[in-house]
Amino acid sequence: MKKLVSALAVVALLFTACGNSQQEGAATETKNEQAAQGEQNNTDKKDGSKVVIGVSPAPHAAIAEFVKGKLAEEGIELEIKEFDDYVQPNISLDEGELDLNFFQHKPYLDEFNQTRGTKIVSLGGVHLEPMGIYSKNYKSLDEVKDGDKVVIPNDATNGARALVLLEGQGLIKLKEGVGINATEEDIAENPKNLEFTAVEAASIPRVYDDAAIAVINSNYAIEAGLSPKDDTLAIESTQDNPYANIIAVKEGEENNETYKKVYEAFTSKETKDFIESTYKGEIVPVQ
């Protein structure tokens, strides 16, 4: 009887050992598969076969969609995410949710980095969107009256840009030398006693009905069905204009070869031709 029990015990131990061995083997195989998959994912990310870019709806999304087809021919998948504001695309890029973004100009990025503590850099300019003065009440700036309401963007760089444009039309005079850093406090002369209201740039096309005039970024004007070429009372010059829209990347990634290829696609002759033929001078490619 004791021998039978001993024999059964040995058999049980053998089955247990085999079971453990099989489980360990399966676990090892699973770990190996996971490791291989992880290495593959890292390789994919390192190779940059997929690039996520954040854009404004217009005209950036349309330009990105055009470029997407060109990049696919090079084996690069461009995933496009649209944003309706000027803040979240930089936050998402800084936090690693995006690889690139395409919605802003360099002065805005510089101010954003300084105030938000982000570390984002420019790969270079793609196109220029001349900022314009619009009105639903007047057909000429000569009609502007004493005490009229003027709507401008509420972010620092586009607000300054609007003030410089208004100064160029003789409506106000700024303190000497303030340039692209101008604020309402820098208005030295306001002969018509214009009343300024600062509003989020994206909202201006929807809220400027009651104002005499409004200064609107061209991307939001186009999105609202306005023509920077035909509907403006005045528009920025494209000569020596520092507000070219850029492709931005997190600091340290500017030498990524895949991101360089993406930027090259955005600034290719084919893309410039697309911008010129689609927007007919309302959006100007960087030369």
PDB file of C-alpha atoms in Angstrom:
ATOM      1  CA  MET A   1       0.000   0.000   0.000  1.00  0.00           C
ATOM      2  CA  LYS A   2       2.796   2.400   0.919  1.00  0.00           C
ATOM      3  CA  LYS A   3       4.519   1.569  -2.389  1.00  0.00           C
ATOM      4  CA  LEU A   4       1.276   2.355  -4.280  1.00  0.00           C
ATOM      5  CA  VAL A   5       0.948   5.710  -2.531  1.00  0.00           C
ATOM      6  CA  SER A   6       4.571   6.499  -3.242  1.00  0.00           C
ATOM      7  CA  ALA A   7       4.146   5.597  -6.896  1.00  0.00           C
ATOM      8  CA  LEU A   8       1.050   7.784  -7.190  1.00  0.00           C
ATOM      9  CA  ALA A   9       2.913  10.648  -5.539  1.00  0.00           C
ATOM     10  CA  VAL A  10       5.726  10.339  -8.053  1.00  0.00           C
ATOM     11  CA  VAL A  11       3.254  10.355 -10.946  1.00  0.00           C
ATOM     12  CA  ALA A  12       1.522  13.436  -9.492  1.00  0.00           C
ATOM     13  CA  LEU A  13       4.834  15.222  -9.176  1.00  0.00           C
ATOM     14  CA  LEU A  14       5.659  14.362 -12.770  1.00  0.00           C
ATOM     15  CA  PHE A  15       2.324  15.757 -13.995  1.00  0.00           C
ATOM     16  CA  THR A  16       2.783  18.875 -11.880  1.00  0.00           C
ATOM     17  CA  ALA A  17       6.291  19.390 -13.221  1.00  0.00           C
ATOM     18  CA  CYS A  18       5.067  18.912 -16.784  1.00  0.00           C
ATOM     19  CA  GLY A  19       2.164  21.311 -16.163  1.00  0.00           C
ATOM     20  CA  ASN A  20       4.456  23.911 -14.657  1.00  0.00           C
ATOM     21  CA  SER A  21       6.915  23.452 -17.511  1.00  0.00           C
ATOM     22  CA  GLN A  22       4.141  23.902 -20.082  1.00  0.00           C
ATOM     23  CA  GLN A  23       2.808  26.976 -18.262  1.00  0.00           C
ATOM     24  CA  GLU A  24       6.278  28.456 -17.984  1.00  0.00           C
ATOM     25  CA  GLY A  25       6.876  27.706 -21.641  1.00  0.00           C
ATOM     26  CA  ALA A  26       3.591  29.339 -22.610  1.00  0.00           C
ATOM     27  CA  ALA A  27       4.335  32.336 -20.409  1.00  0.00           C
ATOM     28  CA  THR A  28       7.802  32.648 -21.909  1.00  0.00           C
ATOM     29  CA  GLU A  29       6.345  32.394 -25.399  1.00  0.00           C
ATOM     30  CA  THR A  30       3.740  35.082 -24.583  1.00  0.00           C
ATOM     31  CA  LYS A  31       6.429  37.374 -23.162  1.00  0.00           C
ATOM     32  CA  ASN A  32       8.549  36.817 -26.234  1.00  0.00           C
ATOM     33  CA  GLU A  33       5.587  37.649 -28.480  1.00  0.00           C
ATOM     34  CA  GLN A  34       4.846  40.791 -26.440  1.00  0.00           C
ATOM     35  CA  ALA A  35       8.479  41.817 -26.557  1.00  0.00           C
ATOM     36  CA  ALA A  36       8.596  41.248 -30.297  1.00  0.00           C
ATOM     37  CA  GLN A  37       5.403  43.268 -30.746  1.00  0.00           C
ATOM     38  CA  GLY A  38       6.825  46.032 -28.565  1.00  0.00           C
ATOM     39  CA  GLU A  39      10.011  46.069 -30.583  1.00  0.00           C
ATOM     40  CA  GLN A  40       7.945  46.191 -33.772  1.00  0.00           C
ATOM     41  CA  ASN A  41       5.892  49.109 -32.414  1.00  0.00           C
ATOM     42  CA  ASN A  42       9.059  50.935 -31.448  1.00  0.00           C
ATOM     43  CA  THR A  43      10.494  50.260 -34.884  1.00  0.00           C
ATOM     44  CA  ASP A  44       7.323  51.569 -36.530  1.00  0.00           C
ATOM     45  CA  LYS A  45       7.456  54.703 -34.396  1.00  0.00           C
ATOM     46  CA  LYS A  46      11.175  55.119 -35.035  1.00  0.00           C
ATOM     47  CA  ASP A  47      10.695  54.628 -38.773  1.00  0.00           C
ATOM     48  CA  GLY A  48       7.895  57.171 -38.617  1.00  0.00           C
ATOM     49  CA  SER A  49       5.557  55.217 -40.885  1.00  0.00           C
ATOM     50  CA  LYS A  50       2.672  57.039 -39.190  1.00  0.00           C
ATOM     51  CA  VAL A  51       2.717  60.738 -38.316  1.00  0.00           C
ATOM     52  CA  VAL A  52      -0.112  62.458 -36.418  1.00  0.00           C
ATOM     53  CA  ILE A  53      -0.572  66.132 -37.235  1.00  0.00           C
ATOM     54  CA  GLY A  54      -2.962  68.628 -35.626  1.00  0.00           C
ATOM     55  CA  VAL A  55      -4.454  71.285 -37.904  1.00  0.00           C
ATOM     56  CA  SER A  56      -7.002  74.092 -38.039  1.00  0.00           C
ATOM     57  CA  PRO A  57     -10.049  73.241 -40.191  1.00  0.00           C
ATOM     58  CA  ALA A  58      -9.377  75.742 -42.989  1.00  0.00           C
ATOM     59  CA  PRO A  59      -7.222  75.963 -44.992  1.00  0.00           C
ATOM     60  CA  HIS A  60      -4.825  73.734 -43.079  1.00  0.00           C
ATOM     61  CA  ALA A  61      -6.947  70.577 -43.191  1.00  0.00           C
ATOM     62  CA  ALA A  62      -7.399  70.800 -46.967  1.00  0.00           C
ATOM     63  CA  ILE A  63      -3.676  71.344 -47.508  1.00  0.00           C
ATOM     64  CA  ALA A  64      -2.870  68.433 -45.189  1.00  0.00           C
ATOM     65  CA  GLU A  65      -5.316  66.160 -47.045  1.00  0.00           C
ATOM     66  CA  PHE A  66      -3.557  67.004 -50.312  1.00  0.00           C
ATOM     67  CA  VAL A  67      -0.157  66.279 -48.787  1.00  0.00           C
ATOM     68  CA  LYS A  68      -1.451  63.051 -47.235  1.00  0.00           C
ATOM     69  CA  GLY A  69      -1.780  61.423 -50.651  1.00  0.00           C
ATOM     70  CA  LYS A  70       1.744  62.438 -51.629  1.00  0.00           C
ATOM     71  CA  LEU A  71       3.221  61.085 -48.405  1.00  0.00           C
ATOM     72  CA  ALA A  72       1.395  57.783 -48.816  1.00  0.00           C
ATOM     73  CA  GLU A  73       3.441  57.223 -51.977  1.00  0.00           C
ATOM     74  CA  GLU A  74       6.550  57.439 -49.767  1.00  0.00           C
ATOM     75  CA  GLY A  75       5.160  54.952 -47.249  1.00  0.00           C
ATOM     76  CA  ILE A  76       4.271  57.599 -44.652  1.00  0.00           C
ATOM     77  CA  GLU A  77       0.742  57.587 -43.219  1.00  0.00           C
ATOM     78  CA  LEU A  78      -0.395  61.086 -42.222  1.00  0.00           C
ATOM     79  CA  GLU A  79      -3.175  61.062 -39.627  1.00  0.00           C
ATOM     80  CA  ILE A  80      -4.941  64.437 -39.480  1.00  0.00           C
ATOM     81  CA  LYS A  81      -6.663  65.746 -36.347  1.00  0.00           C
ATOM     82  CA  GLU A  82      -8.636  68.992 -36.528  1.00  0.00           C
ATOM     83  CA  PHE A  83      -8.787  71.600 -33.741  1.00  0.00           C
ATOM     84  CA  ASP A  84     -11.084  74.621 -33.511  1.00  0.00           C
ATOM     85  CA  ASP A  85      -8.858  76.733 -31.273  1.00  0.00           C
ATOM     86  CA  TYR A  86      -5.295  78.058 -31.048  1.00  0.00           C
ATOM     87  CA  VAL A  87      -4.389  76.494 -27.695  1.00  0.00           C
ATOM     88  CA  GLN A  88      -5.079  72.760 -27.683  1.00  0.00           C
ATOM     89  CA  PRO A  89      -2.954  71.900 -30.754  1.00  0.00           C
ATOM     90  CA  ASN A  90       0.168  73.117 -28.930  1.00  0.00           C
ATOM     91  CA  ILE A  91      -0.808  71.456 -25.645  1.00  0.00           C
ATOM     92  CA  SER A  92      -1.405  68.166 -27.465  1.00  0.00           C
ATOM     93  CA  LEU A  93       1.919  68.452 -29.258  1.00  0.00           C
ATOM     94  CA  ASP A  94       3.818  69.253 -26.072  1.00  0.00           C
ATOM     95  CA  GLU A  95       2.188  66.286 -24.286  1.00  0.00           C
ATOM     96  CA  GLY A  96       3.056  63.871 -27.100  1.00  0.00           C
ATOM     97  CA  GLU A  97      -0.470  63.293 -28.428  1.00  0.00           C
ATOM     98  CA  LEU A  98       0.609  64.816 -31.748  1.00  0.00           C
ATOM     99  CA  ASP A  99       3.836  64.491 -33.696  1.00  0.00           C
ATOM    100  CA  LEU A 100       3.422  67.811 -35.540  1.00  0.00           C
ATOM    101  CA  ASN A 101       0.973  70.667 -35.790  1.00  0.00           C
ATOM    102  CA  PHE A 102       0.069  73.122 -38.530  1.00  0.00           C
ATOM    103  CA  PHE A 103      -2.071  76.112 -37.581  1.00  0.00           C
ATOM    104  CA  GLN A 104       0.065  78.955 -36.221  1.00  0.00           C
ATOM    105  CA  HIS A 105       2.701  81.520 -37.116  1.00  0.00           C
ATOM    106  CA  LYS A 106       6.091  81.923 -35.449  1.00  0.00           C
ATOM    107  CA  PRO A 107       5.285  85.047 -33.347  1.00  0.00           C
ATOM    108  CA  TYR A 108       2.298  83.208 -31.845  1.00  0.00           C
ATOM    109  CA  LEU A 109       4.418  80.116 -31.113  1.00  0.00           C
ATOM    110  CA  ASP A 110       7.133  82.201 -29.454  1.00  0.00           C
ATOM    111  CA  GLU A 111       4.599  83.915 -27.199  1.00  0.00           C
ATOM    112  CA  PHE A 112       2.917  80.574 -26.413  1.00  0.00           C
ATOM    113  CA  ASN A 113       6.217  78.955 -25.400  1.00  0.00           C
ATOM    114  CA  GLN A 114       7.067  81.899 -23.199  1.00  0.00           C
ATOM    115  CA  THR A 115       3.739  82.066 -21.369  1.00  0.00           C
ATOM    116  CA  ARG A 116       2.935  78.338 -21.220  1.00  0.00           C
ATOM    117  CA  GLY A 117       6.418  76.906 -20.672  1.00  0.00           C
ATOM    118  CA  THR A 118       6.124  74.589 -23.674  1.00  0.00           C
ATOM    119  CA  LYS A 119       9.107  73.604 -25.796  1.00  0.00           C
ATOM    120  CA  ILE A 120       7.967  73.630 -29.386  1.00  0.00           C
ATOM    121  CA  VAL A 121       9.988  74.690 -32.419  1.00  0.00           C
ATOM    122  CA  SER A 122       9.317  75.478 -36.074  1.00  0.00           C
ATOM    123  CA  LEU A 123      10.364  73.289 -38.974  1.00  0.00           C
ATOM    124  CA  GLY A 124       9.608  76.206 -41.318  1.00  0.00           C
ATOM    125  CA  GLY A 125       6.851  78.165 -43.016  1.00  0.00           C
ATOM    126  CA  VAL A 126       4.265  76.786 -45.443  1.00  0.00           C
ATOM    127  CA  HIS A 127       1.905  79.613 -46.366  1.00  0.00           C
ATOM    128  CA  LEU A 128       0.802  83.113 -45.426  1.00  0.00           C
ATOM    129  CA  GLU A 129      -2.762  84.084 -44.524  1.00  0.00           C
ATOM    130  CA  PRO A 130      -3.041  87.883 -44.811  1.00  0.00           C
ATOM    131  CA  MET A 131      -5.204  89.241 -41.986  1.00  0.00           C
ATOM    132  CA  GLY A 132      -8.094  91.448 -43.110  1.00  0.00           C
ATOM    133  CA  ILE A 133     -10.557  94.074 -41.881  1.00  0.00           C
ATOM    134  CA  TYR A 134     -14.201  93.121 -42.470  1.00  0.00           C
ATOM    135  CA  SER A 135     -17.543  94.860 -41.975  1.00  0.00           C
ATOM    136  CA  LYS A 136     -21.219  94.007 -42.385  1.00  0.00           C
ATOM    137  CA  ASN A 137     -22.143  97.666 -42.072  1.00  0.00           C
ATOM    138  CA  TYR A 138     -19.609  99.588 -44.155  1.00  0.00           C
ATOM    139  CA  LYS A 139     -18.249  99.320 -47.672  1.00  0.00           C
ATOM    140  CA  SER A 140     -15.203 101.490 -46.955  1.00  0.00           C
ATOM    141  CA  LEU A 141     -13.058 102.437 -43.981  1.00  0.00           C
ATOM    142  CA  ASP A 142     -13.874 106.052 -44.834  1.00  0.00           C
ATOM    143  CA  GLU A 143     -17.329 105.387 -43.352  1.00  0.00           C
ATOM    144  CA  VAL A 144     -15.968 104.602 -39.872  1.00  0.00           C
ATOM    145  CA  LYS A 145     -17.510 107.031 -37.366  1.00  0.00           C
ATOM    146  CA  ASP A 146     -16.548 108.490 -34.026  1.00  0.00           C
ATOM    147  CA  GLY A 147     -17.048 105.975 -31.216  1.00  0.00           C
ATOM    148  CA  ASP A 148     -17.465 102.956 -33.523  1.00  0.00           C
ATOM    149  CA  LYS A 149     -16.864  99.476 -32.130  1.00  0.00           C
ATOM    150  CA  VAL A 150     -13.905  97.467 -33.394  1.00  0.00           C
ATOM    151  CA  VAL A 151     -13.420  93.737 -32.761  1.00  0.00           C
ATOM    152  CA  ILE A 152      -9.889  92.287 -32.690  1.00  0.00           C
ATOM    153  CA  PRO A 153      -8.448  88.874 -31.645  1.00  0.00           C
ATOM    154  CA  ASN A 154      -7.837  88.482 -27.911  1.00  0.00           C
ATOM    155  CA  ASP A 155      -4.530  86.581 -28.106  1.00  0.00           C
ATOM    156  CA  ALA A 156      -1.424  88.705 -27.742  1.00  0.00           C
ATOM    157  CA  THR A 157       0.209  88.175 -31.129  1.00  0.00           C
ATOM    158  CA  ASN A 158      -2.889  88.363 -33.334  1.00  0.00           C
ATOM    159  CA  GLY A 159      -4.207  91.271 -31.294  1.00  0.00           C
ATOM    160  CA  ALA A 160      -0.958  93.142 -31.972  1.00  0.00           C
ATOM    161  CA  ARG A 161      -1.124  92.152 -35.612  1.00  0.00           C
ATOM    162  CA  ALA A 162      -4.635  93.619 -35.838  1.00  0.00           C
ATOM    163  CA  LEU A 163      -3.536  96.897 -34.230  1.00  0.00           C
ATOM    164  CA  VAL A 164      -0.624  97.227 -36.668  1.00  0.00           C
ATOM    165  CA  LEU A 165      -3.031  96.691 -39.578  1.00  0.00           C
ATOM    166  CA  LEU A 166      -5.423  99.328 -38.210  1.00  0.00           C
ATOM    167  CA  GLU A 167      -2.516 101.746 -37.791  1.00  0.00           C
ATOM    168  CA  GLY A 168      -1.527 101.137 -41.382  1.00  0.00           C
ATOM    169  CA  GLN A 169      -5.000 102.293 -42.425  1.00  0.00           C
ATOM    170  CA  GLY A 170      -4.683 105.515 -40.430  1.00  0.00           C
ATOM    171  CA  LEU A 171      -7.376 104.634 -37.881  1.00  0.00           C
ATOM    172  CA  ILE A 172      -5.022 104.712 -34.885  1.00  0.00           C
ATOM    173  CA  LYS A 173      -1.407 105.483 -34.097  1.00  0.00           C
ATOM    174  CA  LEU A 174       0.733 103.239 -31.910  1.00  0.00           C
ATOM    175  CA  LYS A 175       3.637 104.171 -29.685  1.00  0.00           C
ATOM    176  CA  GLU A 176       6.853 104.212 -31.627  1.00  0.00           C
ATOM    177  CA  GLY A 177       8.683 100.900 -31.870  1.00  0.00           C
ATOM    178  CA  VAL A 178       6.040  98.601 -30.326  1.00  0.00           C
ATOM    179  CA  GLY A 179       5.444  96.749 -33.609  1.00  0.00           C
ATOM    180  CA  ILE A 180       4.258  93.151 -33.283  1.00  0.00           C
ATOM    181  CA  ASN A 181       4.243  93.443 -29.478  1.00  0.00           C
ATOM    182  CA  ALA A 182       1.565  96.166 -29.458  1.00  0.00           C
ATOM    183  CA  THR A 183      -1.359  96.101 -27.037  1.00  0.00           C
ATOM    184  CA  GLU A 184      -4.366  98.398 -26.670  1.00  0.00           C
ATOM    185  CA  GLU A 185      -2.377 100.280 -24.027  1.00  0.00           C
ATOM    186  CA  ASP A 186       0.122 101.180 -26.755  1.00  0.00           C
ATOM    187  CA  ILE A 187      -2.439 103.174 -28.730  1.00  0.00           C
ATOM    188  CA  ALA A 188      -0.979 106.678 -28.677  1.00  0.00           C
ATOM    189  CA  GLU A 189      -3.620 108.322 -30.852  1.00  0.00           C
ATOM    190  CA  ASN A 190      -7.255 107.312 -31.422  1.00  0.00           C
ATOM    191  CA  PRO A 191      -8.787 110.232 -33.334  1.00  0.00           C
ATOM    192  CA  LYS A 192     -12.155 108.551 -33.853  1.00  0.00           C
ATOM    193  CA  ASN A 193     -12.362 107.316 -30.243  1.00  0.00           C
ATOM    194  CA  LEU A 194     -12.806 103.774 -31.459  1.00  0.00           C
ATOM    195  CA  GLU A 195     -14.017 101.288 -28.862  1.00  0.00           C
ATOM    196  CA  PHE A 196     -12.052  98.036 -28.931  1.00  0.00           C
ATOM    197  CA  THR A 197     -13.384  94.616 -27.957  1.00  0.00           C
ATOM    198  CA  ALA A 198     -11.015  91.636 -27.873  1.00  0.00           C
ATOM    199  CA  VAL A 199     -12.639  88.289 -28.746  1.00  0.00           C
ATOM    200  CA  GLU A 200     -11.294  84.773 -29.284  1.00  0.00           C
ATOM    201  CA  ALA A 201     -10.100  84.716 -32.895  1.00  0.00           C
ATOM    202  CA  ALA A 202     -12.229  81.717 -33.885  1.00  0.00           C
ATOM    203  CA  SER A 203     -15.409  83.427 -32.659  1.00  0.00           C
ATOM    204  CA  ILE A 204     -15.049  86.771 -34.430  1.00  0.00           C
ATOM    205  CA  PRO A 205     -16.814  85.768 -37.701  1.00  0.00           C
ATOM    206  CA  ARG A 206     -19.857  84.782 -35.606  1.00  0.00           C
ATOM    207  CA  VAL A 207     -20.057  87.824 -33.332  1.00  0.00           C
ATOM    208  CA  TYR A 208     -19.007  90.882 -35.302  1.00  0.00           C
ATOM    209  CA  ASP A 209     -22.443  91.787 -36.735  1.00  0.00           C
ATOM    210  CA  ASP A 210     -22.974  94.635 -34.282  1.00  0.00           C
ATOM    211  CA  ALA A 211     -19.442  96.029 -34.618  1.00  0.00           C
ATOM    212  CA  ALA A 212     -18.476  98.638 -37.188  1.00  0.00           C
ATOM    213  CA  ILE A 213     -15.413  96.669 -38.286  1.00  0.00           C
ATOM    214  CA  ALA A 214     -13.591  93.507 -37.255  1.00  0.00           C
ATOM    215  CA  VAL A 215     -10.099  92.187 -37.876  1.00  0.00           C
ATOM    216  CA  ILE A 216     -10.259  88.481 -38.712  1.00  0.00           C
ATOM    217  CA  ASN A 217      -7.618  85.819 -39.298  1.00  0.00           C
ATOM    218  CA  SER A 218      -7.979  84.491 -42.829  1.00  0.00           C
ATOM    219  CA  ASN A 219      -8.344  80.854 -41.818  1.00  0.00           C
ATOM    220  CA  TYR A 220     -11.416  81.675 -39.734  1.00  0.00           C
ATOM    221  CA  ALA A 221     -12.729  84.053 -42.406  1.00  0.00           C
ATOM    222  CA  ILE A 222     -12.512  81.332 -45.070  1.00  0.00           C
ATOM    223  CA  GLU A 223     -14.140  78.805 -42.739  1.00  0.00           C
ATOM    224  CA  ALA A 224     -17.044  81.270 -42.281  1.00  0.00           C
ATOM    225  CA  GLY A 225     -17.465  81.728 -46.016  1.00  0.00           C
ATOM    226  CA  LEU A 226     -15.740  85.112 -46.219  1.00  0.00           C
ATOM    227  CA  SER A 227     -13.223  85.921 -48.926  1.00  0.00           C
ATOM    228  CA  PRO A 228     -10.003  87.619 -47.788  1.00  0.00           C
ATOM    229  CA  LYS A 229      -9.603  88.791 -51.365  1.00  0.00           C
ATOM    230  CA  ASP A 230     -13.109  90.097 -52.070  1.00  0.00           C
ATOM    231  CA  ASP A 231     -14.767  90.847 -48.712  1.00  0.00           C
ATOM    232  CA  THR A 232     -12.086  92.858 -46.896  1.00  0.00           C
ATOM    233  CA  LEU A 233     -11.987  96.622 -46.546  1.00  0.00           C
ATOM    234  CA  ALA A 234      -8.203  96.353 -46.081  1.00  0.00           C
ATOM    235  CA  ILE A 235      -5.733  93.478 -45.926  1.00  0.00           C
ATOM    236  CA  GLU A 236      -2.143  92.918 -44.862  1.00  0.00           C
ATOM    237  CA  SER A 237       0.671  93.093 -47.365  1.00  0.00           C
ATOM    238  CA  THR A 238       2.400  89.801 -48.066  1.00  0.00           C
ATOM    239  CA  GLN A 239       5.768  91.513 -48.423  1.00  0.00           C
ATOM    240  CA  ASP A 240       8.163  91.039 -45.487  1.00  0.00           C
ATOM    241  CA  ASN A 241       5.296  89.557 -43.493  1.00  0.00           C
ATOM    242  CA  PRO A 242       6.495  87.612 -40.400  1.00  0.00           C
ATOM    243  CA  TYR A 243       3.241  85.669 -39.992  1.00  0.00           C
ATOM    244  CA  ALA A 244       3.773  82.653 -42.259  1.00  0.00           C
ATOM    245  CA  ASN A 245       1.990  79.576 -40.943  1.00  0.00           C
ATOM    246  CA  ILE A 246       4.473  76.916 -39.865  1.00  0.00           C
ATOM    247  CA  ILE A 247       4.864  73.205 -39.262  1.00  0.00           C
ATOM    248  CA  ALA A 248       5.755  72.851 -35.572  1.00  0.00           C
ATOM    249  CA  VAL A 249       7.389  69.979 -33.695  1.00  0.00           C
ATOM    250  CA  LYS A 250       8.410  69.276 -30.118  1.00  0.00           C
ATOM    251  CA  GLU A 251      11.925  70.489 -29.318  1.00  0.00           C
ATOM    252  CA  GLY A 252      14.467  67.724 -29.897  1.00  0.00           C
ATOM    253  CA  GLU A 253      12.487  66.177 -32.770  1.00  0.00           C
ATOM    254  CA  GLU A 254      13.378  68.772 -35.401  1.00  0.00           C
ATOM    255  CA  ASN A 255      16.006  66.476 -36.973  1.00  0.00           C
ATOM    256  CA  ASN A 256      13.652  63.510 -37.292  1.00  0.00           C
ATOM    257  CA  GLU A 257      14.064  62.415 -40.917  1.00  0.00           C
ATOM    258  CA  THR A 258      10.409  61.448 -41.326  1.00  0.00           C
ATOM    259  CA  TYR A 259       9.213  64.816 -40.031  1.00  0.00           C
ATOM    260  CA  LYS A 260      11.602  66.498 -42.453  1.00  0.00           C
ATOM    261  CA  LYS A 261      10.002  64.528 -45.286  1.00  0.00           C
ATOM    262  CA  VAL A 262       6.567  65.686 -44.126  1.00  0.00           C
ATOM    263  CA  TYR A 263       7.701  69.307 -44.149  1.00  0.00           C
ATOM    264  CA  GLU A 264       9.247  68.875 -47.600  1.00  0.00           C
ATOM    265  CA  ALA A 265       5.906  67.547 -48.856  1.00  0.00           C
ATOM    266  CA  PHE A 266       4.086  70.587 -47.429  1.00  0.00           C
ATOM    267  CA  THR A 267       6.490  72.941 -49.223  1.00  0.00           C
ATOM    268  CA  SER A 268       6.838  71.018 -52.491  1.00  0.00           C
ATOM    269  CA  LYS A 269       6.045  72.626 -55.840  1.00  0.00           C
ATOM    270  CA  GLU A 270       2.960  70.410 -56.124  1.00  0.00           C
ATOM    271  CA  THR A 271       1.624  71.689 -52.793  1.00  0.00           C
ATOM    272  CA  LYS A 272       2.391  75.312 -53.688  1.00  0.00           C
ATOM    273  CA  ASP A 273       0.524  74.851 -56.972  1.00  0.00           C
ATOM    274  CA  PHE A 274      -2.409  73.337 -55.058  1.00  0.00           C
ATOM    275  CA  ILE A 275      -2.530  76.313 -52.671  1.00  0.00           C
ATOM    276  CA  GLU A 276      -2.354  78.850 -55.503  1.00  0.00           C
ATOM    277  CA  SER A 277      -4.988  77.140 -57.649  1.00  0.00           C
ATOM    278  CA  THR A 278      -7.344  76.475 -54.737  1.00  0.00           C
ATOM    279  CA  TYR A 279      -7.188  79.798 -52.892  1.00  0.00           C
ATOM    280  CA  LYS A 280      -6.337  82.114 -55.797  1.00  0.00           C
ATOM    281  CA  GLY A 281      -4.269  84.625 -53.849  1.00  0.00           C
ATOM    282  CA  GLU A 282      -6.243  84.513 -50.592  1.00  0.00           C
ATOM    283  CA  ILE A 283      -3.659  82.112 -49.180  1.00  0.00           C
ATOM    284  CA  VAL A 284      -0.088  82.612 -50.398  1.00  0.00           C
ATOM    285  CA  PRO A 285       2.524  79.808 -50.322  1.00  0.00           C
ATOM    286  CA  VAL A 286       5.895  80.675 -48.836  1.00  0.00           C
ATOM    287  CA  GLN A 287       8.444  80.962 -51.611  1.00  0.00           C
TER     288      GLN A 287
END
